[in-house]
Amino acid sequence: MTHAATQIDVWILVFPNFLLLDATGPAQVFASANDEAVDAGLAPPYRVRIAAPGGGSVASSSGVSLLAEELPAAGLDWATLIVSGGRVRDLPSASSPVLDWVRGASRQVARCCAVCTGAFVLARAGLLDGRRVVTHWQDVEALRAEHPALQVLDDAIHVRDDKFRTSAGISAGMDLALSLVEEDLGRQRALAVARRLVMFLKRPGGQRQFSAELLAQSQDDGVHARLAAWLRPRLRQEVRVEEMAEACALSVRTLHRRLREEADLTPARLLGRLRMESACRMLERPGVSVKQAARDCGYGSEYNLRRAFAAQLGVLPSEYQERFA
């Protein structure tokens, strides 16, 4: 990013009940880039500023407050804007004057970014129509339903479309900020920031792998939970759908319908998710080989396990395992 300014202004937009890490995570990345520069005898490259309607103390959803400046009316040339997220119901609505400010700011800034559900704010401001975007995996369908003109991706950590950048859930805002540091200062300085923060410069895989523990936990009771409990000790076996239905005292047709209603799954997909959940847990333990995980979780071969990991999580089993080495 080339411009005449000696520092890059980073404005982070917050509002009542924003998600704290959506704002403070990126802020710390830029602050660490400043620390690295000062340690090297260089001028700090960033000036990080928190902004909110009216300014003053703004409480996050965690109860921790940040002291914000009033939304600037001008002076945003070459700046980077980052919109934090929150619960969708707490975000500025389509009638909010905040969206008018976001529209105006987007015409001035060099980069207009959103963390997590902050993508809803940019979308409600009419800035993302036709663009590739990403948000938290739990809110993907809601974003698609509310804004059908968007190209909502399922699995990316962060996405760039022209000057607009969006990122996945919460901590992915730090990945996005780190990518901006790399763009501004180069790979070596971004790597130094990543080392300081104990982060990947670029995370392998997408956001699906980070919800691996939740793959088979959509409900606590009902047919889904009963069938999952019956299947878990049988993951190494070949299990027919007729056996699953019999275990739940249901017909095959009723089993399909009930699983669709409760968890939007078929019996086969539930079995696949349970096997993936089990494989992830095994690979998180020291001393477990990929071959052993494939055998004990019902995949039969390392090849089948690699294919399943690539399809469902976007990484290889060995790459997933390296996170816990």
mmCIF file of C-alpha atoms in Angstrom:
data_model
loop_
_atom_site.group_PDB
_atom_site.id
_atom_site.type_symbol
_atom_site.label_atom_id
_atom_site.label_comp_id
_atom_site.label_asym_id
_atom_site.label_seq_id
_atom_site.Cartn_x
_atom_site.Cartn_y
_atom_site.Cartn_z
ATOM 1 C CA MET A 1 0.000 0.000 0.000
ATOM 2 C CA THR A 2 1.777 3.163 -1.205
ATOM 3 C CA HIS A 3 0.857 6.690 -0.084
ATOM 4 C CA ALA A 4 2.440 9.846 1.199
ATOM 5 C CA ALA A 5 1.352 9.613 4.817
ATOM 6 C CA THR A 6 3.977 8.657 7.376
ATOM 7 C CA GLN A 7 1.441 6.597 9.325
ATOM 8 C CA ILE A 8 -1.568 4.578 8.301
ATOM 9 C CA ASP A 9 -4.696 5.469 10.234
ATOM 10 C CA VAL A 10 -6.727 2.417 11.226
ATOM 11 C CA TRP A 11 -10.245 3.292 12.355
ATOM 12 C CA ILE A 12 -12.119 0.503 14.159
ATOM 13 C CA LEU A 13 -15.870 1.019 14.316
ATOM 14 C CA VAL A 14 -17.656 -0.217 17.458
ATOM 15 C CA PHE A 15 -21.221 0.088 18.733
ATOM 16 C CA PRO A 16 -23.074 -1.063 21.863
ATOM 17 C CA ASN A 17 -22.677 -4.824 22.465
ATOM 18 C CA PHE A 18 -19.898 -5.250 19.901
ATOM 19 C CA LEU A 19 -17.695 -8.337 20.241
ATOM 20 C CA LEU A 20 -14.614 -7.262 22.171
ATOM 21 C CA LEU A 21 -12.061 -9.368 20.303
ATOM 22 C CA ASP A 22 -13.409 -8.161 16.947
ATOM 23 C CA ALA A 23 -11.987 -4.751 17.853
ATOM 24 C CA THR A 24 -9.105 -5.486 20.208
ATOM 25 C CA GLY A 25 -7.720 -8.435 18.194
ATOM 26 C CA PRO A 26 -6.955 -6.394 15.057
ATOM 27 C CA ALA A 27 -5.895 -3.446 17.226
ATOM 28 C CA GLN A 28 -3.258 -5.630 18.903
ATOM 29 C CA VAL A 29 -1.922 -6.851 15.559
ATOM 30 C CA PHE A 30 -1.298 -3.265 14.443
ATOM 31 C CA ALA A 31 0.075 -2.357 17.878
ATOM 32 C CA SER A 32 2.501 -5.286 17.672
ATOM 33 C CA ALA A 33 3.581 -4.107 14.219
ATOM 34 C CA ASN A 34 4.355 -0.758 15.852
ATOM 35 C CA ASP A 35 6.309 -2.515 18.610
ATOM 36 C CA GLU A 36 8.350 -4.429 16.042
ATOM 37 C CA ALA A 37 9.115 -1.210 14.178
ATOM 38 C CA VAL A 38 10.188 0.668 17.317
ATOM 39 C CA ASP A 39 12.420 -2.241 18.370
ATOM 40 C CA ALA A 40 14.083 -2.028 14.966
ATOM 41 C CA GLY A 41 14.633 1.712 15.311
ATOM 42 C CA LEU A 42 11.869 2.612 12.856
ATOM 43 C CA ALA A 43 8.866 4.901 13.180
ATOM 44 C CA PRO A 44 5.607 3.125 14.138
ATOM 45 C CA PRO A 45 3.649 2.583 10.911
ATOM 46 C CA TYR A 46 0.100 2.603 12.356
ATOM 47 C CA ARG A 47 -2.149 4.875 14.340
ATOM 48 C CA VAL A 48 -5.071 2.849 15.701
ATOM 49 C CA ARG A 49 -8.261 4.684 16.628
ATOM 50 C CA ILE A 50 -11.566 3.430 17.997
ATOM 51 C CA ALA A 51 -14.684 5.226 16.732
ATOM 52 C CA ALA A 52 -18.350 5.044 17.680
ATOM 53 C CA PRO A 53 -21.478 7.132 17.199
ATOM 54 C CA GLY A 54 -21.262 9.909 19.772
ATOM 55 C CA GLY A 55 -17.875 8.749 21.025
ATOM 56 C CA GLY A 56 -17.234 8.097 24.705
ATOM 57 C CA SER A 57 -17.368 4.788 26.567
ATOM 58 C CA VAL A 58 -18.882 1.920 24.551
ATOM 59 C CA ALA A 59 -19.703 -1.359 26.276
ATOM 60 C CA SER A 60 -18.932 -4.612 24.495
ATOM 61 C CA SER A 61 -21.082 -7.741 24.819
ATOM 62 C CA SER A 62 -18.619 -8.977 27.459
ATOM 63 C CA GLY A 63 -19.243 -5.922 29.635
ATOM 64 C CA VAL A 64 -15.774 -4.485 29.012
ATOM 65 C CA SER A 65 -15.909 -0.960 27.580
ATOM 66 C CA LEU A 66 -13.647 0.892 25.163
ATOM 67 C CA LEU A 67 -13.198 4.637 24.996
ATOM 68 C CA ALA A 68 -14.074 5.738 21.472
ATOM 69 C CA GLU A 69 -13.746 8.890 19.413
ATOM 70 C CA GLU A 70 -16.694 10.414 17.579
ATOM 71 C CA LEU A 71 -17.109 9.176 14.020
ATOM 72 C CA PRO A 72 -14.832 11.381 11.879
ATOM 73 C CA ALA A 73 -16.554 13.373 9.153
ATOM 74 C CA ALA A 74 -13.403 13.731 7.051
ATOM 75 C CA GLY A 75 -9.707 12.953 6.999
ATOM 76 C CA LEU A 76 -10.109 9.281 6.077
ATOM 77 C CA ASP A 77 -8.070 9.377 2.880
ATOM 78 C CA TRP A 78 -5.640 6.420 2.785
ATOM 79 C CA ALA A 79 -7.096 5.127 6.060
ATOM 80 C CA THR A 80 -8.238 1.586 6.788
ATOM 81 C CA LEU A 81 -11.716 1.086 8.246
ATOM 82 C CA ILE A 82 -12.484 -2.067 10.228
ATOM 83 C CA VAL A 83 -16.080 -2.724 11.285
ATOM 84 C CA SER A 84 -16.399 -4.968 14.319
ATOM 85 C CA GLY A 85 -19.173 -7.521 14.690
ATOM 86 C CA GLY A 86 -21.615 -8.614 17.344
ATOM 87 C CA ARG A 87 -24.822 -10.579 17.624
ATOM 88 C CA VAL A 88 -26.764 -9.958 14.431
ATOM 89 C CA ARG A 89 -29.691 -8.540 16.413
ATOM 90 C CA ASP A 90 -27.346 -5.941 18.003
ATOM 91 C CA LEU A 91 -25.840 -4.676 14.753
ATOM 92 C CA PRO A 92 -26.821 -1.306 13.263
ATOM 93 C CA SER A 93 -30.057 -1.763 11.319
ATOM 94 C CA ALA A 94 -30.808 -0.603 7.795
ATOM 95 C CA SER A 95 -32.326 2.631 9.153
ATOM 96 C CA SER A 96 -29.366 3.468 11.414
ATOM 97 C CA PRO A 97 -27.464 6.714 10.691
ATOM 98 C CA VAL A 98 -24.281 4.672 11.307
ATOM 99 C CA LEU A 99 -24.793 3.102 7.891
ATOM 100 C CA ASP A 100 -24.819 6.544 6.265
ATOM 101 C CA TRP A 101 -21.445 7.202 7.889
ATOM 102 C CA VAL A 102 -20.107 3.817 6.733
ATOM 103 C CA ARG A 103 -21.183 4.563 3.153
ATOM 104 C CA GLY A 104 -19.450 7.920 3.211
ATOM 105 C CA ALA A 105 -16.346 6.518 4.868
ATOM 106 C CA SER A 106 -16.114 3.694 2.332
ATOM 107 C CA ARG A 107 -15.701 6.256 -0.449
ATOM 108 C CA GLN A 108 -12.729 7.811 1.326
ATOM 109 C CA VAL A 109 -10.785 4.935 2.844
ATOM 110 C CA ALA A 110 -8.257 2.818 1.005
ATOM 111 C CA ARG A 111 -9.565 -0.395 2.613
ATOM 112 C CA CYS A 112 -12.990 -1.130 4.044
ATOM 113 C CA CYS A 113 -12.963 -4.236 6.235
ATOM 114 C CA ALA A 114 -15.321 -6.215 8.452
ATOM 115 C CA VAL A 115 -14.654 -8.747 11.173
ATOM 116 C CA CYS A 116 -17.083 -11.624 11.706
ATOM 117 C CA THR A 117 -20.699 -10.354 11.538
ATOM 118 C CA GLY A 118 -19.408 -6.888 10.717
ATOM 119 C CA ALA A 119 -20.071 -8.106 7.163
ATOM 120 C CA PHE A 120 -23.780 -7.552 7.876
ATOM 121 C CA VAL A 121 -23.044 -3.859 8.529
ATOM 122 C CA LEU A 122 -21.240 -3.409 5.210
ATOM 123 C CA ALA A 123 -23.984 -5.383 3.456
ATOM 124 C CA ARG A 124 -26.744 -3.290 5.042
ATOM 125 C CA ALA A 125 -24.903 -0.203 3.856
ATOM 126 C CA GLY A 126 -25.198 -1.594 0.305
ATOM 127 C CA LEU A 127 -21.455 -1.978 -0.163
ATOM 128 C CA LEU A 128 -21.131 -5.709 -0.794
ATOM 129 C CA ASP A 129 -23.722 -6.533 -3.477
ATOM 130 C CA GLY A 130 -22.208 -8.915 -6.007
ATOM 131 C CA ARG A 131 -19.032 -9.275 -3.976
ATOM 132 C CA ARG A 132 -17.361 -12.331 -2.483
ATOM 133 C CA VAL A 133 -17.676 -12.196 1.295
ATOM 134 C CA VAL A 134 -17.314 -14.370 4.374
ATOM 135 C CA THR A 135 -18.644 -14.238 7.921
ATOM 136 C CA HIS A 136 -18.768 -16.511 10.972
ATOM 137 C CA TRP A 137 -19.762 -20.037 9.953
ATOM 138 C CA GLN A 138 -22.828 -19.904 12.225
ATOM 139 C CA ASP A 139 -24.153 -16.815 10.421
ATOM 140 C CA VAL A 140 -23.454 -17.759 6.798
ATOM 141 C CA GLU A 141 -27.035 -18.789 6.019
ATOM 142 C CA ALA A 142 -28.478 -15.719 7.761
ATOM 143 C CA LEU A 143 -26.228 -13.446 5.671
ATOM 144 C CA ARG A 144 -27.272 -15.261 2.491
ATOM 145 C CA ALA A 145 -30.953 -14.959 3.379
ATOM 146 C CA GLU A 146 -30.744 -11.264 4.308
ATOM 147 C CA HIS A 147 -28.559 -10.301 1.333
ATOM 148 C CA PRO A 148 -29.074 -12.697 -1.607
ATOM 149 C CA ALA A 149 -27.011 -10.464 -3.917
ATOM 150 C CA LEU A 150 -23.828 -11.376 -2.019
ATOM 151 C CA GLN A 151 -21.513 -14.248 -2.943
ATOM 152 C CA VAL A 152 -21.198 -15.663 0.574
ATOM 153 C CA LEU A 153 -18.365 -18.194 0.929
ATOM 154 C CA ASP A 154 -18.640 -21.068 3.398
ATOM 155 C CA ASP A 155 -15.119 -21.641 4.601
ATOM 156 C CA ALA A 156 -12.623 -18.837 4.001
ATOM 157 C CA ILE A 157 -10.726 -17.205 6.870
ATOM 158 C CA HIS A 158 -10.784 -13.836 5.110
ATOM 159 C CA VAL A 159 -11.664 -12.635 1.620
ATOM 160 C CA ARG A 160 -10.610 -9.656 -0.484
ATOM 161 C CA ASP A 161 -12.840 -8.144 -3.172
ATOM 162 C CA ASP A 162 -11.419 -4.856 -4.425
ATOM 163 C CA LYS A 163 -11.070 -2.503 -1.422
ATOM 164 C CA PHE A 164 -13.488 -4.587 0.656
ATOM 165 C CA ARG A 165 -12.214 -7.264 3.034
ATOM 166 C CA THR A 166 -14.328 -9.555 5.202
ATOM 167 C CA SER A 167 -13.266 -12.201 7.690
ATOM 168 C CA ALA A 168 -14.683 -15.221 9.458
ATOM 169 C CA GLY A 169 -15.499 -15.562 13.138
ATOM 170 C CA ILE A 170 -13.888 -13.321 15.763
ATOM 171 C CA SER A 171 -10.205 -14.389 15.907
ATOM 172 C CA ALA A 172 -10.114 -14.361 12.091
ATOM 173 C CA GLY A 173 -10.053 -10.572 12.398
ATOM 174 C CA MET A 174 -6.471 -10.944 13.577
ATOM 175 C CA ASP A 175 -5.679 -13.009 10.475
ATOM 176 C CA LEU A 176 -7.193 -10.261 8.348
ATOM 177 C CA ALA A 177 -5.198 -7.567 10.179
ATOM 178 C CA LEU A 178 -2.004 -9.583 9.747
ATOM 179 C CA SER A 179 -2.655 -9.813 6.005
ATOM 180 C CA LEU A 180 -2.946 -6.011 5.919
ATOM 181 C CA VAL A 181 0.379 -5.701 7.744
ATOM 182 C CA GLU A 182 1.968 -7.983 5.153
ATOM 183 C CA GLU A 183 0.468 -5.869 2.373
ATOM 184 C CA ASP A 184 1.765 -2.644 3.942
ATOM 185 C CA LEU A 185 5.140 -3.666 5.348
ATOM 186 C CA GLY A 186 6.135 -6.869 3.573
ATOM 187 C CA ARG A 187 6.293 -10.527 4.443
ATOM 188 C CA GLN A 188 9.300 -10.437 6.778
ATOM 189 C CA ARG A 189 7.845 -7.774 9.042
ATOM 190 C CA ALA A 190 4.472 -9.508 9.048
ATOM 191 C CA LEU A 191 6.200 -12.757 10.016
ATOM 192 C CA ALA A 192 7.864 -10.952 12.916
ATOM 193 C CA VAL A 193 4.447 -9.771 14.109
ATOM 194 C CA ALA A 194 3.038 -13.280 13.743
ATOM 195 C CA ARG A 195 5.902 -14.695 15.817
ATOM 196 C CA ARG A 196 5.361 -12.051 18.494
ATOM 197 C CA LEU A 197 1.658 -12.945 18.692
ATOM 198 C CA VAL A 198 2.229 -16.720 18.307
ATOM 199 C CA MET A 199 0.076 -16.784 15.181
ATOM 200 C CA PHE A 200 0.222 -18.341 11.742
ATOM 201 C CA LEU A 201 1.022 -15.777 9.052
ATOM 202 C CA LYS A 202 -1.497 -17.693 6.961
ATOM 203 C CA ARG A 203 -3.620 -20.337 8.657
ATOM 204 C CA PRO A 204 -3.792 -23.635 6.763
ATOM 205 C CA GLY A 205 -7.324 -24.612 5.827
ATOM 206 C CA GLY A 206 -10.536 -22.743 6.406
ATOM 207 C CA GLN A 207 -12.794 -21.999 9.328
ATOM 208 C CA ARG A 208 -14.523 -25.412 9.224
ATOM 209 C CA GLN A 209 -11.620 -27.095 11.008
ATOM 210 C CA PHE A 210 -11.906 -24.752 13.984
ATOM 211 C CA SER A 211 -15.444 -25.926 14.713
ATOM 212 C CA ALA A 212 -14.482 -29.607 14.452
ATOM 213 C CA GLU A 213 -15.482 -30.260 18.063
ATOM 214 C CA LEU A 214 -19.023 -29.109 17.216
ATOM 215 C CA LEU A 215 -19.579 -31.285 14.176
ATOM 216 C CA ALA A 216 -21.922 -33.712 15.934
ATOM 217 C CA GLN A 217 -23.446 -31.591 18.664
ATOM 218 C CA SER A 218 -26.481 -29.878 17.170
ATOM 219 C CA GLN A 219 -28.964 -31.034 19.843
ATOM 220 C CA ASP A 220 -28.847 -32.549 23.315
ATOM 221 C CA ASP A 221 -31.841 -34.853 22.937
ATOM 222 C CA GLY A 222 -34.105 -36.326 20.291
ATOM 223 C CA VAL A 223 -33.371 -38.785 17.506
ATOM 224 C CA HIS A 224 -30.122 -37.061 16.556
ATOM 225 C CA ALA A 225 -28.611 -37.514 20.015
ATOM 226 C CA ARG A 226 -29.926 -41.087 20.419
ATOM 227 C CA LEU A 227 -28.567 -42.195 17.067
ATOM 228 C CA ALA A 228 -25.222 -40.433 17.657
ATOM 229 C CA ALA A 229 -24.861 -42.218 21.006
ATOM 230 C CA TRP A 230 -25.622 -45.562 19.337
ATOM 231 C CA LEU A 231 -23.191 -44.936 16.462
ATOM 232 C CA ARG A 232 -20.141 -43.744 18.413
ATOM 233 C CA PRO A 233 -19.053 -47.199 19.665
ATOM 234 C CA ARG A 234 -19.682 -48.615 16.164
ATOM 235 C CA LEU A 235 -17.647 -46.214 14.036
ATOM 236 C CA ARG A 236 -15.245 -48.946 12.895
ATOM 237 C CA GLN A 237 -18.108 -51.028 11.547
ATOM 238 C CA GLU A 238 -20.049 -50.870 8.310
ATOM 239 C CA VAL A 239 -23.468 -49.676 9.493
ATOM 240 C CA ARG A 240 -26.530 -49.792 7.238
ATOM 241 C CA VAL A 241 -29.286 -47.204 7.487
ATOM 242 C CA GLU A 242 -31.752 -50.000 8.273
ATOM 243 C CA GLU A 243 -29.726 -50.816 11.402
ATOM 244 C CA MET A 244 -29.740 -47.160 12.422
ATOM 245 C CA ALA A 245 -33.497 -46.978 12.025
ATOM 246 C CA GLU A 246 -33.980 -50.171 14.024
ATOM 247 C CA ALA A 247 -31.775 -48.822 16.831
ATOM 248 C CA CYS A 248 -34.049 -45.771 17.066
ATOM 249 C CA ALA A 249 -37.261 -47.842 16.742
ATOM 250 C CA LEU A 250 -38.200 -45.920 13.611
ATOM 251 C CA SER A 251 -38.770 -46.666 9.971
ATOM 252 C CA VAL A 252 -36.013 -45.626 7.560
ATOM 253 C CA ARG A 253 -38.275 -42.936 6.123
ATOM 254 C CA THR A 254 -39.128 -41.521 9.556
ATOM 255 C CA LEU A 255 -35.466 -41.568 10.588
ATOM 256 C CA HIS A 256 -34.555 -39.495 7.532
ATOM 257 C CA ARG A 257 -37.364 -37.026 8.205
ATOM 258 C CA ARG A 258 -36.600 -36.612 11.903
ATOM 259 C CA LEU A 259 -32.877 -36.078 11.304
ATOM 260 C CA ARG A 260 -33.658 -33.488 8.642
ATOM 261 C CA GLU A 261 -35.980 -31.664 11.030
ATOM 262 C CA GLU A 262 -33.603 -31.751 14.005
ATOM 263 C CA ALA A 263 -30.181 -31.283 12.448
ATOM 264 C CA ASP A 264 -30.547 -30.953 8.648
ATOM 265 C CA LEU A 265 -28.606 -34.211 8.248
ATOM 266 C CA THR A 266 -29.041 -37.581 6.603
ATOM 267 C CA PRO A 267 -28.064 -40.726 8.536
ATOM 268 C CA ALA A 268 -25.030 -41.157 6.280
ATOM 269 C CA ARG A 269 -23.880 -37.582 6.860
ATOM 270 C CA LEU A 270 -24.288 -37.964 10.600
ATOM 271 C CA LEU A 271 -22.115 -41.079 10.527
ATOM 272 C CA GLY A 272 -19.507 -39.224 8.470
ATOM 273 C CA ARG A 273 -19.473 -36.310 10.888
ATOM 274 C CA LEU A 274 -19.134 -38.581 13.894
ATOM 275 C CA ARG A 275 -16.187 -40.325 12.256
ATOM 276 C CA MET A 276 -14.583 -36.958 11.519
ATOM 277 C CA GLU A 277 -15.170 -35.778 15.093
ATOM 278 C CA SER A 278 -13.554 -38.953 16.414
ATOM 279 C CA ALA A 279 -10.594 -38.683 14.033
ATOM 280 C CA CYS A 280 -9.996 -35.056 15.068
ATOM 281 C CA ARG A 281 -9.987 -35.974 18.734
ATOM 282 C CA MET A 282 -7.588 -38.845 18.156
ATOM 283 C CA LEU A 283 -5.180 -36.706 16.142
ATOM 284 C CA GLU A 284 -5.176 -34.089 18.894
ATOM 285 C CA ARG A 285 -3.615 -36.650 21.251
ATOM 286 C CA PRO A 286 0.166 -37.247 21.229
ATOM 287 C CA GLY A 287 1.485 -40.468 19.749
ATOM 288 C CA VAL A 288 -1.525 -41.265 17.552
ATOM 289 C CA SER A 289 -0.653 -41.973 13.928
ATOM 290 C CA VAL A 290 -2.810 -41.044 10.957
ATOM 291 C CA LYS A 291 -3.010 -44.748 10.111
ATOM 292 C CA GLN A 292 -4.331 -45.585 13.579
ATOM 293 C CA ALA A 293 -6.904 -42.793 13.435
ATOM 294 C CA ALA A 294 -8.088 -43.984 10.026
ATOM 295 C CA ARG A 295 -8.488 -47.547 11.292
ATOM 296 C CA ASP A 296 -10.149 -46.746 14.624
ATOM 297 C CA CYS A 297 -12.571 -44.162 13.243
ATOM 298 C CA GLY A 298 -13.938 -46.301 10.424
ATOM 299 C CA TYR A 299 -12.152 -44.849 7.399
ATOM 300 C CA GLY A 300 -10.288 -48.058 6.655
ATOM 301 C CA SER A 301 -7.250 -46.431 5.059
ATOM 302 C CA GLU A 302 -5.124 -43.307 5.308
ATOM 303 C CA TYR A 303 -6.188 -42.431 1.771
ATOM 304 C CA ASN A 304 -9.853 -42.349 2.761
ATOM 305 C CA LEU A 305 -9.078 -40.272 5.845
ATOM 306 C CA ARG A 306 -7.066 -37.759 3.788
ATOM 307 C CA ARG A 307 -9.913 -37.418 1.320
ATOM 308 C CA ALA A 308 -12.423 -36.859 4.126
ATOM 309 C CA PHE A 309 -10.234 -34.231 5.807
ATOM 310 C CA ALA A 310 -9.648 -32.393 2.543
ATOM 311 C CA ALA A 311 -13.375 -32.386 1.743
ATOM 312 C CA GLN A 312 -14.726 -31.526 5.195
ATOM 313 C CA LEU A 313 -11.993 -29.442 6.825
ATOM 314 C CA GLY A 314 -9.833 -28.245 3.960
ATOM 315 C CA VAL A 315 -6.569 -29.583 5.425
ATOM 316 C CA LEU A 316 -4.696 -32.885 5.495
ATOM 317 C CA PRO A 317 -4.754 -35.016 8.684
ATOM 318 C CA SER A 318 -1.029 -34.382 9.162
ATOM 319 C CA GLU A 319 -1.568 -30.606 8.936
ATOM 320 C CA TYR A 320 -4.372 -30.784 11.487
ATOM 321 C CA GLN A 321 -2.187 -32.927 13.748
ATOM 322 C CA GLU A 322 0.684 -30.412 13.591
ATOM 323 C CA ARG A 323 -1.444 -27.922 15.507
ATOM 324 C CA PHE A 324 -1.253 -30.150 18.552
ATOM 325 C CA ALA A 325 2.318 -31.389 18.231
#
